[in-house]
Amino acid sequence: MPLDTFDEVLGLEEQYYTDGYAQGLADGGRAGQIEGRTFGLEKGFEKYLESGRLHGKSLIWASRLSHLQEKSLNSEGERQIKLPSFSENVRLAKHVKILHALAESDTLSTENTEESVSDFDDRLKRAQAKAKMIDRMAGEGRASDEAKRSSKDRSIEDISVVNARH
């Protein structure tokens, strides 16, 4: 009996292991690229959605600044319903202007480079901080904080939704 026959049989396990490893490595590389692309698109969408939400808030806040609001009439001569205006506040107007500039999508880069992504993330964080400051200055932050607290637990024991009568 030749000795080579047993060597081939004994080397069969090593050959299958090597073939399986190479095939798994190739399949994993393709699956990783697909999963990474999907994850990147999802995160990019979430960031642009937040940026758009902040941009919309800046537009609404800008329209509520008292020096920008005018008494306007629609085509039938009736007064239009408008949002309540803010009191005259130079700091608030400056913060709204900066928020608008930070969240404006026309000036944001959509390139997929390290520098543009970090610039976008930095602008988004600054815009979120600016929006929080404007919320607090306008007195809207407290109402949204209470709504967040009360919406977490809508059980019968949730007393935060009950207003006391005085």
JSON list of C-alpha atoms in Angstrom, two decimals, residues 17-81:
[
{"chain": "A", "resi": 17, "resn": "TYR", "atom": "CA", "xyz": [-10.27, 24.32, 6.00]},
{"chain": "A", "resi": 18, "resn": "THR", "atom": "CA", "xyz": [-8.15, 26.52, 3.72]},
{"chain": "A", "resi": 19, "resn": "ASP", "atom": "CA", "xyz": [-10.83, 26.58, 0.98]},
{"chain": "A", "resi": 20, "resn": "GLY", "atom": "CA", "xyz": [-13.60, 27.40, 3.49]},
{"chain": "A", "resi": 21, "resn": "TYR", "atom": "CA", "xyz": [-11.55, 30.15, 5.09]},
{"chain": "A", "resi": 22, "resn": "ALA", "atom": "CA", "xyz": [-10.80, 31.79, 1.72]},
{"chain": "A", "resi": 23, "resn": "GLN", "atom": "CA", "xyz": [-14.46, 31.58, 0.65]},
{"chain": "A", "resi": 24, "resn": "GLY", "atom": "CA", "xyz": [-15.68, 32.98, 4.01]},
{"chain": "A", "resi": 25, "resn": "LEU", "atom": "CA", "xyz": [-13.17, 35.82, 3.81]},
{"chain": "A", "resi": 26, "resn": "ALA", "atom": "CA", "xyz": [-14.37, 36.79, 0.31]},
{"chain": "A", "resi": 27, "resn": "ASP", "atom": "CA", "xyz": [-18.08, 36.52, 1.24]},
{"chain": "A", "resi": 28, "resn": "GLY", "atom": "CA", "xyz": [-17.51, 38.44, 4.48]},
{"chain": "A", "resi": 29, "resn": "GLY", "atom": "CA", "xyz": [-15.73, 41.24, 2.64]},
{"chain": "A", "resi": 30, "resn": "ARG", "atom": "CA", "xyz": [-18.66, 41.70, 0.24]},
{"chain": "A", "resi": 31, "resn": "ALA", "atom": "CA", "xyz": [-21.26, 41.44, 3.02]},
{"chain": "A", "resi": 32, "resn": "GLY", "atom": "CA", "xyz": [-19.27, 43.92, 5.14]},
{"chain": "A", "resi": 33, "resn": "GLN", "atom": "CA", "xyz": [-19.21, 46.44, 2.31]},
{"chain": "A", "resi": 34, "resn": "ILE", "atom": "CA", "xyz": [-22.96, 46.11, 1.77]},
{"chain": "A", "resi": 35, "resn": "GLU", "atom": "CA", "xyz": [-23.70, 46.37, 5.48]},
{"chain": "A", "resi": 36, "resn": "GLY", "atom": "CA", "xyz": [-21.32, 49.33, 5.88]},
{"chain": "A", "resi": 37, "resn": "ARG", "atom": "CA", "xyz": [-22.93, 51.17, 2.98]},
{"chain": "A", "resi": 38, "resn": "THR", "atom": "CA", "xyz": [-26.42, 50.56, 4.39]},
{"chain": "A", "resi": 39, "resn": "PHE", "atom": "CA", "xyz": [-25.34, 51.72, 7.84]},
{"chain": "A", "resi": 40, "resn": "GLY", "atom": "CA", "xyz": [-23.68, 54.83, 6.38]},
{"chain": "A", "resi": 41, "resn": "LEU", "atom": "CA", "xyz": [-26.78, 55.75, 4.38]},
{"chain": "A", "resi": 42, "resn": "GLU", "atom": "CA", "xyz": [-28.98, 55.27, 7.45]},
{"chain": "A", "resi": 43, "resn": "LYS", "atom": "CA", "xyz": [-26.79, 57.45, 9.67]},
{"chain": "A", "resi": 44, "resn": "GLY", "atom": "CA", "xyz": [-26.43, 60.08, 6.97]},
{"chain": "A", "resi": 45, "resn": "PHE", "atom": "CA", "xyz": [-30.20, 60.23, 6.56]},
{"chain": "A", "resi": 46, "resn": "GLU", "atom": "CA", "xyz": [-30.68, 60.63, 10.33]},
{"chain": "A", "resi": 47, "resn": "LYS", "atom": "CA", "xyz": [-28.16, 63.49, 10.43]},
{"chain": "A", "resi": 48, "resn": "TYR", "atom": "CA", "xyz": [-29.69, 65.32, 7.48]},
{"chain": "A", "resi": 49, "resn": "LEU", "atom": "CA", "xyz": [-33.16, 64.81, 8.94]},
{"chain": "A", "resi": 50, "resn": "GLU", "atom": "CA", "xyz": [-32.02, 66.48, 12.19]},
{"chain": "A", "resi": 51, "resn": "SER", "atom": "CA", "xyz": [-30.36, 69.26, 10.21]},
{"chain": "A", "resi": 52, "resn": "GLY", "atom": "CA", "xyz": [-33.57, 69.84, 8.27]},
{"chain": "A", "resi": 53, "resn": "ARG", "atom": "CA", "xyz": [-35.61, 69.89, 11.47]},
{"chain": "A", "resi": 54, "resn": "LEU", "atom": "CA", "xyz": [-33.29, 72.53, 12.95]},
{"chain": "A", "resi": 55, "resn": "HIS", "atom": "CA", "xyz": [-33.43, 74.54, 9.72]},
{"chain": "A", "resi": 56, "resn": "GLY", "atom": "CA", "xyz": [-37.23, 74.50, 9.87]},
{"chain": "A", "resi": 57, "resn": "LYS", "atom": "CA", "xyz": [-37.17, 75.63, 13.49]},
{"chain": "A", "resi": 58, "resn": "SER", "atom": "CA", "xyz": [-34.86, 78.50, 12.55]},
{"chain": "A", "resi": 59, "resn": "LEU", "atom": "CA", "xyz": [-37.27, 79.60, 9.81]},
{"chain": "A", "resi": 60, "resn": "ILE", "atom": "CA", "xyz": [-40.22, 79.55, 12.19]},
{"chain": "A", "resi": 61, "resn": "TRP", "atom": "CA", "xyz": [-38.29, 81.41, 14.90]},
{"chain": "A", "resi": 62, "resn": "ALA", "atom": "CA", "xyz": [-37.12, 83.98, 12.35]},
{"chain": "A", "resi": 63, "resn": "SER", "atom": "CA", "xyz": [-40.71, 84.60, 11.30]},
{"chain": "A", "resi": 64, "resn": "ARG", "atom": "CA", "xyz": [-41.69, 85.10, 14.94]},
{"chain": "A", "resi": 65, "resn": "LEU", "atom": "CA", "xyz": [-39.16, 87.87, 15.55]},
{"chain": "A", "resi": 66, "resn": "SER", "atom": "CA", "xyz": [-41.21, 91.01, 16.15]},
{"chain": "A", "resi": 67, "resn": "HIS", "atom": "CA", "xyz": [-39.28, 93.28, 13.77]},
{"chain": "A", "resi": 68, "resn": "LEU", "atom": "CA", "xyz": [-39.84, 90.84, 10.88]},
{"chain": "A", "resi": 69, "resn": "GLN", "atom": "CA", "xyz": [-43.59, 90.43, 11.33]},
{"chain": "A", "resi": 70, "resn": "GLU", "atom": "CA", "xyz": [-45.97, 92.68, 9.46]},
{"chain": "A", "resi": 71, "resn": "LYS", "atom": "CA", "xyz": [-49.70, 93.04, 9.50]},
{"chain": "A", "resi": 72, "resn": "SER", "atom": "CA", "xyz": [-50.73, 91.34, 6.28]},
{"chain": "A", "resi": 73, "resn": "LEU", "atom": "CA", "xyz": [-54.03, 90.69, 4.63]},
{"chain": "A", "resi": 74, "resn": "ASN", "atom": "CA", "xyz": [-54.97, 87.79, 2.41]},
{"chain": "A", "resi": 75, "resn": "SER", "atom": "CA", "xyz": [-56.69, 88.22, -0.96]},
{"chain": "A", "resi": 76, "resn": "GLU", "atom": "CA", "xyz": [-60.14, 88.66, 0.61]},
{"chain": "A", "resi": 77, "resn": "GLY", "atom": "CA", "xyz": [-58.98, 91.40, 2.98]},
{"chain": "A", "resi": 78, "resn": "GLU", "atom": "CA", "xyz": [-59.08, 89.22, 6.11]},
{"chain": "A", "resi": 79, "resn": "ARG", "atom": "CA", "xyz": [-56.25, 89.10, 8.61]},
{"chain": "A", "resi": 80, "resn": "GLN", "atom": "CA", "xyz": [-54.11, 85.99, 8.49]},
{"chain": "A", "resi": 81, "resn": "ILE", "atom": "CA", "xyz": [-53.47, 84.01, 11.63]}
]
